[in-house]
Coordinates of C-alpha atoms in Angstrom, one line a residue:
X600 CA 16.4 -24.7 16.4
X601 CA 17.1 -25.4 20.0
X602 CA 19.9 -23.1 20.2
X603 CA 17.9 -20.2 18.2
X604 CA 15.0 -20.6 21.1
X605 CA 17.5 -20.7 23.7
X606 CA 19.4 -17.6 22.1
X607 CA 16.4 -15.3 21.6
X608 CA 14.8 -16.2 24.9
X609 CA 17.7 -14.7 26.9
X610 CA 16.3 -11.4 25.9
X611 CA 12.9 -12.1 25.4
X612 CA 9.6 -13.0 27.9
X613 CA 8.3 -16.4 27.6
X614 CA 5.1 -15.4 25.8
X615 CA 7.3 -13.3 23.0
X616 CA 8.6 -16.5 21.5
X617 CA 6.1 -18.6 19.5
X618 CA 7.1 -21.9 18.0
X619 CA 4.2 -24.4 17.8
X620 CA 3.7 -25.0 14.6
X621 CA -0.2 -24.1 14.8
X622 CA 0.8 -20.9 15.4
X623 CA 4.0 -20.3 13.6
X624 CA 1.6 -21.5 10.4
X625 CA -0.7 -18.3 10.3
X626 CA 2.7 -16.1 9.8
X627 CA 3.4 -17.4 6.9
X628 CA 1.8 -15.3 4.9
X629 CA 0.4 -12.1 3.8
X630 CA -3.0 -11.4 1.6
X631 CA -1.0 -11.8 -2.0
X632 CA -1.7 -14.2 -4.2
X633 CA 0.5 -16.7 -6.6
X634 CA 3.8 -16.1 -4.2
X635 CA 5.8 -18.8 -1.9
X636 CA 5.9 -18.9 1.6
X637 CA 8.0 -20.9 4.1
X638 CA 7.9 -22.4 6.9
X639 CA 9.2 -19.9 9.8
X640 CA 11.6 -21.6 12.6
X641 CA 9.9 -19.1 15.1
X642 CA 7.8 -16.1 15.5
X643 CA 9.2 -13.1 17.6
X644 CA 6.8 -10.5 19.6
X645 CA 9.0 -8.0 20.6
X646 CA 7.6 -5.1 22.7
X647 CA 10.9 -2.5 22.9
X648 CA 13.9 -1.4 20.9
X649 CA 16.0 -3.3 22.7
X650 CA 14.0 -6.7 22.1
X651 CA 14.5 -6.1 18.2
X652 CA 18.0 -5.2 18.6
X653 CA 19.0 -8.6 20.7
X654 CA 16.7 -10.8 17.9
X655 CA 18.7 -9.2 15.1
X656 CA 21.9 -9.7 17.1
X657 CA 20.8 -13.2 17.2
X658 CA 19.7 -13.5 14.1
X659 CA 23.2 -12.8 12.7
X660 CA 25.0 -14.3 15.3
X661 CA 23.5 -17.8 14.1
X662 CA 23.0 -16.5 10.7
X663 CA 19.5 -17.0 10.5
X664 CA 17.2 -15.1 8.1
X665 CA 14.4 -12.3 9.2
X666 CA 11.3 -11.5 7.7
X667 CA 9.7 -8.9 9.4
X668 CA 6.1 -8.6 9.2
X669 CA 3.5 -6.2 10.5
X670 CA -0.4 -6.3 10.3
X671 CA -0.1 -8.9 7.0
X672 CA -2.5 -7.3 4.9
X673 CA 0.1 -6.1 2.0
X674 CA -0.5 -7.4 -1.7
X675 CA 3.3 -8.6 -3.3
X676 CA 4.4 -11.2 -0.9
X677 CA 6.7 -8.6 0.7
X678 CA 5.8 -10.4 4.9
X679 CA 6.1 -14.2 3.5
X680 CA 8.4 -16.6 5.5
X681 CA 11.2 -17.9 4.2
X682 CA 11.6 -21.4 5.3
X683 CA 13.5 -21.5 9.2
X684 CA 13.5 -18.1 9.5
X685 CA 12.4 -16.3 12.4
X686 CA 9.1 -13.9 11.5
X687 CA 10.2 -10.8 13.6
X688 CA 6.0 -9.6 13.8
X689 CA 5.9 -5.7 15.2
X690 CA 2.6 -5.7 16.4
X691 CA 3.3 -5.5 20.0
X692 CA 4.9 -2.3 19.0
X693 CA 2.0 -0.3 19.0
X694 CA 2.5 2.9 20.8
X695 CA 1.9 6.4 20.0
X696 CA 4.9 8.3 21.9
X697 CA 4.4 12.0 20.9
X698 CA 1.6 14.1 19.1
X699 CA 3.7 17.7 18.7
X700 CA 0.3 20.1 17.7
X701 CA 3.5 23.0 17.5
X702 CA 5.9 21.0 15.1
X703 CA 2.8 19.1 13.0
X704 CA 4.5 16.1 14.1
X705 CA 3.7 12.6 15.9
X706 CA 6.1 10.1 16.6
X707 CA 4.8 6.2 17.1
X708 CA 6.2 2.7 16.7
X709 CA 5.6 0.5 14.1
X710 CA 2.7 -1.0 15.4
X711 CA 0.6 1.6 15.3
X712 CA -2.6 0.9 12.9
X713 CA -3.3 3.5 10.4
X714 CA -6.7 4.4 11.3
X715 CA -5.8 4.4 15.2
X716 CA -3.2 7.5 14.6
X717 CA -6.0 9.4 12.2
X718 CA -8.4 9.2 14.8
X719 CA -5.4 10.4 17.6
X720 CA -4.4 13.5 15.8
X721 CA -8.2 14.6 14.8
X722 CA -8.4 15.1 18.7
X723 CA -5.4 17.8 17.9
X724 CA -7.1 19.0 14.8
X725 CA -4.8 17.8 12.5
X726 CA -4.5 14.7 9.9
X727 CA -2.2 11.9 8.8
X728 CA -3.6 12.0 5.0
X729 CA -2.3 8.9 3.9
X730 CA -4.8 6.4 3.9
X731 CA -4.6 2.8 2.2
X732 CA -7.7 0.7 2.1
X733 CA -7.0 -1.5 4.5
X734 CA -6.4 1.5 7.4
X735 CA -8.3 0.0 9.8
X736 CA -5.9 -2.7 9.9
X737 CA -3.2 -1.9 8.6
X738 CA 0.3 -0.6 10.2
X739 CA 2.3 2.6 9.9
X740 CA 5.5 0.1 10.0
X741 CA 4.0 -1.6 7.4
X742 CA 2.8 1.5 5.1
X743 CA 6.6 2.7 5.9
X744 CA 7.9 -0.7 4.2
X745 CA 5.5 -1.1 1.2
X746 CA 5.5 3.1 0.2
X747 CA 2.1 2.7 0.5
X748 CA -0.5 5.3 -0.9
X749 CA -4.1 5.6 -0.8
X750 CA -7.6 7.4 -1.7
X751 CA -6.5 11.1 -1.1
X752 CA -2.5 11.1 -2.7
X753 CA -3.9 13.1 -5.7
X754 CA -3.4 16.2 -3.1
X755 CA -1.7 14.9 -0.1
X756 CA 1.0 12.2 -2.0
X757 CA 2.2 9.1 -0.4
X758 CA 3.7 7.8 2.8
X759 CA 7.0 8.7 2.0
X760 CA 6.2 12.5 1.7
X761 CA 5.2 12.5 5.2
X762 CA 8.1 10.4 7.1
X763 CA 10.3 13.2 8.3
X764 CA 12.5 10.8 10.3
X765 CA 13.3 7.1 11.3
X766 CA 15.0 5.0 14.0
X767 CA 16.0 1.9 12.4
X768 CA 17.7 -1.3 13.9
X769 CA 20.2 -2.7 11.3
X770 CA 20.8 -6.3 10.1
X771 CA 23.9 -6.5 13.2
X772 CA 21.6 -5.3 15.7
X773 CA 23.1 -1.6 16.0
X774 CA 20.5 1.5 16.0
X775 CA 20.7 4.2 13.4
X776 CA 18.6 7.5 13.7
X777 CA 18.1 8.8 10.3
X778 CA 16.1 12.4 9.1
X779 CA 14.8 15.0 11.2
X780 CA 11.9 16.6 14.0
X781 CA 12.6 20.1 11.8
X782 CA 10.8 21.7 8.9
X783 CA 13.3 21.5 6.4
X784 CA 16.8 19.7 6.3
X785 CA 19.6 18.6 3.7
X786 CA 22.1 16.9 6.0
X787 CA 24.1 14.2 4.3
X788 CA 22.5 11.6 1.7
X789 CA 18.7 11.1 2.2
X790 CA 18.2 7.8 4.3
X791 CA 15.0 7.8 5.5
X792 CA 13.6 8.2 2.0
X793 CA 16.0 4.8 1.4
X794 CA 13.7 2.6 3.9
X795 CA 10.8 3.5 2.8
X796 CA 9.4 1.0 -0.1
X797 CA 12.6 -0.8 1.0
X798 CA 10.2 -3.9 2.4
X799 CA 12.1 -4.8 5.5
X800 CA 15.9 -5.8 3.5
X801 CA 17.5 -2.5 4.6
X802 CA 16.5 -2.5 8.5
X803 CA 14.0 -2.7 10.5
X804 CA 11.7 0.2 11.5
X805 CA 11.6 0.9 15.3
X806 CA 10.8 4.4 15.4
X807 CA 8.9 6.6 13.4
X808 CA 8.7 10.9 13.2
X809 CA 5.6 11.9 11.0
X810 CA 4.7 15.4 9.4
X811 CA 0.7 16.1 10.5
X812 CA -1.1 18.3 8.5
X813 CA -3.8 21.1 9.6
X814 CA -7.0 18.8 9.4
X815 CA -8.5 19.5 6.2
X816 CA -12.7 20.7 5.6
X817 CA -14.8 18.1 5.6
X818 CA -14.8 17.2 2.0
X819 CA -17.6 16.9 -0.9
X820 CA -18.2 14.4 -3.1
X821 CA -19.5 14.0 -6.8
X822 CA -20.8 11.2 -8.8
X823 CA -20.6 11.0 -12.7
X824 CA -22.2 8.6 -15.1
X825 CA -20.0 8.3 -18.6
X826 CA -20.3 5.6 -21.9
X827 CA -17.0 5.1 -22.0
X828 CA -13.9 4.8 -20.1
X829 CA -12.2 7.1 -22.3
X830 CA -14.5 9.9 -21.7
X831 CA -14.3 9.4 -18.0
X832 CA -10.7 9.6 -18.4
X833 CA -10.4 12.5 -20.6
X834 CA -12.9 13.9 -17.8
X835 CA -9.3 13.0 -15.3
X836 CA -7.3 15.0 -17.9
X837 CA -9.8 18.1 -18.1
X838 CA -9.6 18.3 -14.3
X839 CA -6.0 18.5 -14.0
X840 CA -5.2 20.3 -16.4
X841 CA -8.1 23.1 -15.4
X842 CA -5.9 23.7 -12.1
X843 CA -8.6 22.0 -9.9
X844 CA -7.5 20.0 -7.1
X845 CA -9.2 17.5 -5.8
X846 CA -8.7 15.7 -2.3
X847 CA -9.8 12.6 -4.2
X848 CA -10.7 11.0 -7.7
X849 CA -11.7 7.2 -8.3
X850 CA -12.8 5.8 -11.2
X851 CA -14.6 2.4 -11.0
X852 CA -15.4 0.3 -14.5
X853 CA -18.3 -1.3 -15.6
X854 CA -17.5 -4.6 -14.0
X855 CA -16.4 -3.1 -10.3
X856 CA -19.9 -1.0 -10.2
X857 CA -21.8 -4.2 -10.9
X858 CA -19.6 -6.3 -8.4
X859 CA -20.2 -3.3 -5.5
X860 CA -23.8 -3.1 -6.3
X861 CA -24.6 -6.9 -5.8
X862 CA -22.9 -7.0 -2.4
X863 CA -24.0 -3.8 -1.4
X864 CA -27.5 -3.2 -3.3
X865 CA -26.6 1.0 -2.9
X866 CA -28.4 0.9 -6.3
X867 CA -25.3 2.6 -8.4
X868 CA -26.1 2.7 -12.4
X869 CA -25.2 -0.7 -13.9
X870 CA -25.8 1.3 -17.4
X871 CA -22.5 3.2 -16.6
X872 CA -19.4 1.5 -18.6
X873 CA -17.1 3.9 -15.7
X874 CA -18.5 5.6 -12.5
X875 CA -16.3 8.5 -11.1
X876 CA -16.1 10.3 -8.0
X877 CA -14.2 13.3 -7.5
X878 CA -14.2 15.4 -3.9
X879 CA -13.0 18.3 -2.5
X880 CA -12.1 19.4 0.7
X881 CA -11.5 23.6 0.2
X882 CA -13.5 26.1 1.8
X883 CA -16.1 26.3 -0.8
X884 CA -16.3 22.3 -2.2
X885 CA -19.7 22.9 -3.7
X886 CA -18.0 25.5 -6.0
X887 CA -15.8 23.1 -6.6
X888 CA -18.1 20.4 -7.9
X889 CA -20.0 23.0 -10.0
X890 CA -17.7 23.6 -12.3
X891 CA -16.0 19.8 -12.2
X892 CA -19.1 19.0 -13.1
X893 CA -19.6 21.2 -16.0
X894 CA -16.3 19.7 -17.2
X895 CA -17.7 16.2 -16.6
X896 CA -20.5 16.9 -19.1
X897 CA -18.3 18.6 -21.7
X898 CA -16.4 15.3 -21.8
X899 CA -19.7 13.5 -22.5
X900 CA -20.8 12.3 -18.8
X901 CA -24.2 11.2 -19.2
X902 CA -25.2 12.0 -15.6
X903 CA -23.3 14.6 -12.6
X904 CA -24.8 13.9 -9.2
X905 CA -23.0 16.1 -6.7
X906 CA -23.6 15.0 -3.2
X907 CA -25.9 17.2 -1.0
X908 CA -23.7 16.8 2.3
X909 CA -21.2 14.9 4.1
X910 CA -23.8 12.1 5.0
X911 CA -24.5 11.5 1.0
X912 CA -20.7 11.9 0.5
X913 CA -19.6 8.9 2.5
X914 CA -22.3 6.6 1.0
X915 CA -20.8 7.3 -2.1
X916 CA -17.1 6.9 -0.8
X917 CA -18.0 3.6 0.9
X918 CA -18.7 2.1 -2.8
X919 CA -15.3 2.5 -3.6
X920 CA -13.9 1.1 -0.5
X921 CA -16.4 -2.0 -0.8
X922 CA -14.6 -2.2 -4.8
X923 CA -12.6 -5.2 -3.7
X924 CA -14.3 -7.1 -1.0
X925 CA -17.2 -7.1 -3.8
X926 CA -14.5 -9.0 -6.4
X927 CA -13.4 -11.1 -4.0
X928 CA -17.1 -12.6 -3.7
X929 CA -16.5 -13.5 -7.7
X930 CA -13.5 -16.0 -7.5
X931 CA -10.0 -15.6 -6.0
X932 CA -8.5 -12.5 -7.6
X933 CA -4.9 -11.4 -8.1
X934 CA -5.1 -7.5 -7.8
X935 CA -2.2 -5.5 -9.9
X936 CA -1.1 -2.1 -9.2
X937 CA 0.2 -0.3 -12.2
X938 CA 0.6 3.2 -12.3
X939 CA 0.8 5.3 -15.3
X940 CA 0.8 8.9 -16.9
X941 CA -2.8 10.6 -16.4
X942 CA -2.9 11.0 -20.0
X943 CA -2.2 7.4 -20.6
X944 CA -5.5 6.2 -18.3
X945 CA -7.6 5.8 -21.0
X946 CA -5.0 3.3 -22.7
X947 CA -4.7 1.1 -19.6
X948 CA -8.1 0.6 -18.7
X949 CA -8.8 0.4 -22.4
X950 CA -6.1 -2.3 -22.5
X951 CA -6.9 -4.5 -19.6
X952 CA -10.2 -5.1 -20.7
X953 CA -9.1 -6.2 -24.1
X954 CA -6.5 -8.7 -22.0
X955 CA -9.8 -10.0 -20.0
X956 CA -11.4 -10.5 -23.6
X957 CA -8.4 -12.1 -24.8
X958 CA -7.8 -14.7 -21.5
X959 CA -11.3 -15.3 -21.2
X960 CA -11.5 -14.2 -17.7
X961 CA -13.2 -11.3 -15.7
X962 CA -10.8 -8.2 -14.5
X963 CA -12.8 -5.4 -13.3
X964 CA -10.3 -2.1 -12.2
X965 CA -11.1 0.5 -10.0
X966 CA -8.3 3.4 -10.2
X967 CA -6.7 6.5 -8.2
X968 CA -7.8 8.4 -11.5
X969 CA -6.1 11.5 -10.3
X970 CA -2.3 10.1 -10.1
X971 CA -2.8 7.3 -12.5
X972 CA -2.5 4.5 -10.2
X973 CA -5.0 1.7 -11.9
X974 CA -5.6 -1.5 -9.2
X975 CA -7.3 -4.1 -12.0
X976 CA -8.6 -7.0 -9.9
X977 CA -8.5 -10.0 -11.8
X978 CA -11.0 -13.2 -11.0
X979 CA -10.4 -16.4 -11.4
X980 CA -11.2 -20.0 -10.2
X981 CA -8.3 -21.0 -8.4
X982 CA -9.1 -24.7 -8.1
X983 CA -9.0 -24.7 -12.2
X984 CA -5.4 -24.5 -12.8
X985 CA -5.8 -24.0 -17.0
X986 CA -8.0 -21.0 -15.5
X987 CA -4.8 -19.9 -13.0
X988 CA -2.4 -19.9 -15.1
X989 CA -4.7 -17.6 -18.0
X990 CA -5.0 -15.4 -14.3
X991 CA -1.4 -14.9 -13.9
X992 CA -0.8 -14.6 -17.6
X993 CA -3.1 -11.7 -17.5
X994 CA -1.6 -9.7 -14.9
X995 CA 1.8 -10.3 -16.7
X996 CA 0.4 -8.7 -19.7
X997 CA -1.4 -5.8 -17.2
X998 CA 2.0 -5.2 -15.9
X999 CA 3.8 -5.2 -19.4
X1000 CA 1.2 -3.1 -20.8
X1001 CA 2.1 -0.5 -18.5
X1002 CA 5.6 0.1 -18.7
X1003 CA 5.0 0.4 -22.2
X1004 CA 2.7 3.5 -21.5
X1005 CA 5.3 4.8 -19.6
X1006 CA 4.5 3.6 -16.5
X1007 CA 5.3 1.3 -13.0
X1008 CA 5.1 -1.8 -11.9
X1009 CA 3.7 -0.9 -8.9
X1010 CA 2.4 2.3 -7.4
X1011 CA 1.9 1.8 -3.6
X1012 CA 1.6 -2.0 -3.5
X1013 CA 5.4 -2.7 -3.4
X1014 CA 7.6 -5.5 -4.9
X1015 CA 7.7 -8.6 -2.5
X1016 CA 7.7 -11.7 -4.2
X1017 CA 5.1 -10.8 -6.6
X1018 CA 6.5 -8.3 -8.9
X1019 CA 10.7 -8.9 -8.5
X1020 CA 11.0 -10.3 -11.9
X1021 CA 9.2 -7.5 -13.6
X1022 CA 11.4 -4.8 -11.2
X1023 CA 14.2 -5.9 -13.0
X1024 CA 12.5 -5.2 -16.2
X1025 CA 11.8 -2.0 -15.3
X1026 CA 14.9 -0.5 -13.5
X1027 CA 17.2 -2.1 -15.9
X1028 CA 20.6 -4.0 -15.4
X1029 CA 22.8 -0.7 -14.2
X1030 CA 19.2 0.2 -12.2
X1031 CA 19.6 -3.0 -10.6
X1032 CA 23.0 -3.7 -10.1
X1033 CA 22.9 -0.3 -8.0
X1034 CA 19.7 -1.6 -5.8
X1035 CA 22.0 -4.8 -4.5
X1036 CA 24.9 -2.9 -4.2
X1037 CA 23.1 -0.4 -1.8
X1038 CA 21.6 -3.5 0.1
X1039 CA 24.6 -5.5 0.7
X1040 CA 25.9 -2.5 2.4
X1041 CA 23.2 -2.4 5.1
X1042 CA 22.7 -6.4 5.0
X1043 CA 26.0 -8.3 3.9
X1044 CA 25.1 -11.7 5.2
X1045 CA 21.8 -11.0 3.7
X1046 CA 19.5 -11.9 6.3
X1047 CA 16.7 -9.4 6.3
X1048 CA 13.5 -10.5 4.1
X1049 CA 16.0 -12.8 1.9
X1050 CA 14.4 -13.0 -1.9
X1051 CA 12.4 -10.1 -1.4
X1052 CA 12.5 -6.5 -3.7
X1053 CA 16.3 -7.3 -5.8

């Protein structure tokens, strides 16, 4: 390890190079359950291009694995250590280089937390729509390398709609530029839309060129009350299918509206077997929510409260950010991330709670209704291993159930460590044989985030 030290310190600072193992420990990890991690050699701060470049140069000059890692809070494993490797952490990387108001466009590092580029380009009166959970902590490097979504993709998509461009430092250390600052472009094969999801094993991601958006109205929120998670999903359908869109539509079962409301005390109907919220952000929202409503009772909702103003609206949005920290005061939990055809909603709720009945254990799932993408949370008592191993039974079963609907394995979570076996289910043999092909051209010596994705 000596030489590795020696190596990256030659184009490093001092403080840049961590390799007490007190501190190397609390890299070795990110917030997913049931996965390995190593032990890393050495963590890496890097603070420039050029920093990255000479620890990837090292890296393969000693042949010496990378995991790259950003603000740790992703949910498949994707940032653990491998054991000796060095953890190359972007954090330090953390500027925002150019807001373009003209071209709708900023341009940052890695490091940049989500929240902190919302709030930057708000001043310009434009927005960044995606917007995981965890935005106020975590990275846009990080969202780039997961294909993360969030609350609003129903009408503003996922990250990878909005990367126009990327500068990427390969496995070798040399720099490619892939993409575009234009509108529209179709020169050569589509790389930038390869890195993204690719969780660190194609290259990592220096540089970042974002499309903005005009900001939107402030949006308006509804609340409906339903018997049944069918109804409440053929509520979803109803919506869709009327033209409507929404900025946003949750859906939050039984079990999640009784978790938030213990934590929380908002007082939100425990009678309700599925509580969802559906917003709008046009010109006229409370139009909107009129007649969403109307088609919310027509489905069988038992009670439509649309909120009054924007004050009432994000009381009723911060339930369903407060869905998971509420599970997580039950037991440890192992959150899945299947996504499926909005017509096959019903079916996957439906089915999860009929895997909780049959492993004995409690698996509440709040949902991105509008695209399908269902997050069941599943609780468990990890220092009871019989218990554990029902846990990640269940979530098997969560994840097989949905490919039979016709879904994925994962929606904006990403593969990591968690999930690689069930990829391979789901893309195939030929689906997979192309996936490592693709990556041992960008990483031969397979170095970068070894074990992860294929």
């Amino acid at each position: 390890m000596s030489d590795l030290v020696e190596l990256l310190l030659e184009g490093l600072p001092p403080d840049a190079v961590a390799t007490d193992p007190d501190v190397t420990a609390a890299y070795r990890r990110d917030m997913a359950g049931f996965c390995d991690a190593g032990a890393p050699a050495v963590v890496v701060h890097p603070a420039t291009v050029e920093q990255v470049q000479h620890v990837m140069r090292t890296a393969t000059r000693l042949r010496v694995p990378v995991v790259p890692q950003g603000a740790r809070t992703g949910l498949s494993g994707a940032a653990n250590a491998v054991d000796g490797c060095i953890v190359l952490s972007l954090t330090k990387m953390d500027r925002i280089l150019d807001i373009d108001p003209v071209d709708r466009t900023a341009t940052v590092e890695p490091g940049v937390v989500n929240a902190v580029l919302s709030r930057a380009v708000a001043a310009h009166g434009l927005a960044y729509p995606p917007d995981p959970s965890s935005w106020e902590s975590c990275t846009i490097g990080g969202n780039i390398g997961t294909g993360s979504g969030g609350l609003c993709c129903v009408k503003y998509g996922v990250t990878a709609e909005y990367v126009l461009g990327l500068d990427v430092v390969l496995a070798d250390g040399r720099l490619l530029r892939t993409g575009r600052r234009t509108a529209k472009g179709v020169a050569g094969y589509d790389l930038t839309r390869l890195f993204v999801g690719a969780e660190g094993t194609l290259g990592i991601v220096v540089r970042a060129v974002l499309a903005l958006r005009p900001a939107p109205a402030p949006q308006l929120v509804l609340a409906a009350e339903f018997p049944s998670t069918g109804s409440a999903c053929d509520a979803v359908c109803a919506v869709m299918a009327s033209g409507h869109t929404p900025s946003l539509m949750e859906l939050m079962d039984r079990t999640t509206v009784r978790a938030v409301n213990a934590m929380t005390r908002m007082g939100l109907p425990e009678t309700t077997e599925a509580l969802l919220l559906v917003a709008f952000d046009t010109p006229d929202p409370a139009a909107d929510l009129d007649a969403v409503g109307e088609l919310c009772r027509a489905a069988g909702a038992t009670e439509v409260v649309p909120a009054a103003d924007a004050a009432e609206s994000d009381l009723l949005l911060e339930a369903r950010r407060q869905a998971l920290p509420a599970m997580e005061r039950l037991g440890t939990t192992m959150i899945d991330d299947v996504a499926v055809p909005r017509s096959r909603l019903a079916e996957m709720i439906d089915g999860v709670a009929a895997i909780a009945d049959r492993h004995g254990l409690t698996i509440g799932v709040c949902a991105h209704a509008g695209d399908g993408n269902t997050h069941p949370v599943v609780v468990f008592d990890a220092a009871d291993p019989a218990e554990a191993a029902r846990a990640r039974e269940s979530f098997d079963a969560i994840m097989a159930l949905g490919l039979e609907l016709g879904g994925t394995i994962t929606g904006e979570h990403g593969v990591g460590l968690l999930k690689k076996e069930w990829l391979a289910r789901e893309l195939g043999p030929v689906g997979l044989e192309l996936q490592r092909g693709i990556r041992s051209v960008f990483d031969p010596l397979g170095l970068l985030n070894p074990g992860k994705v294929v």
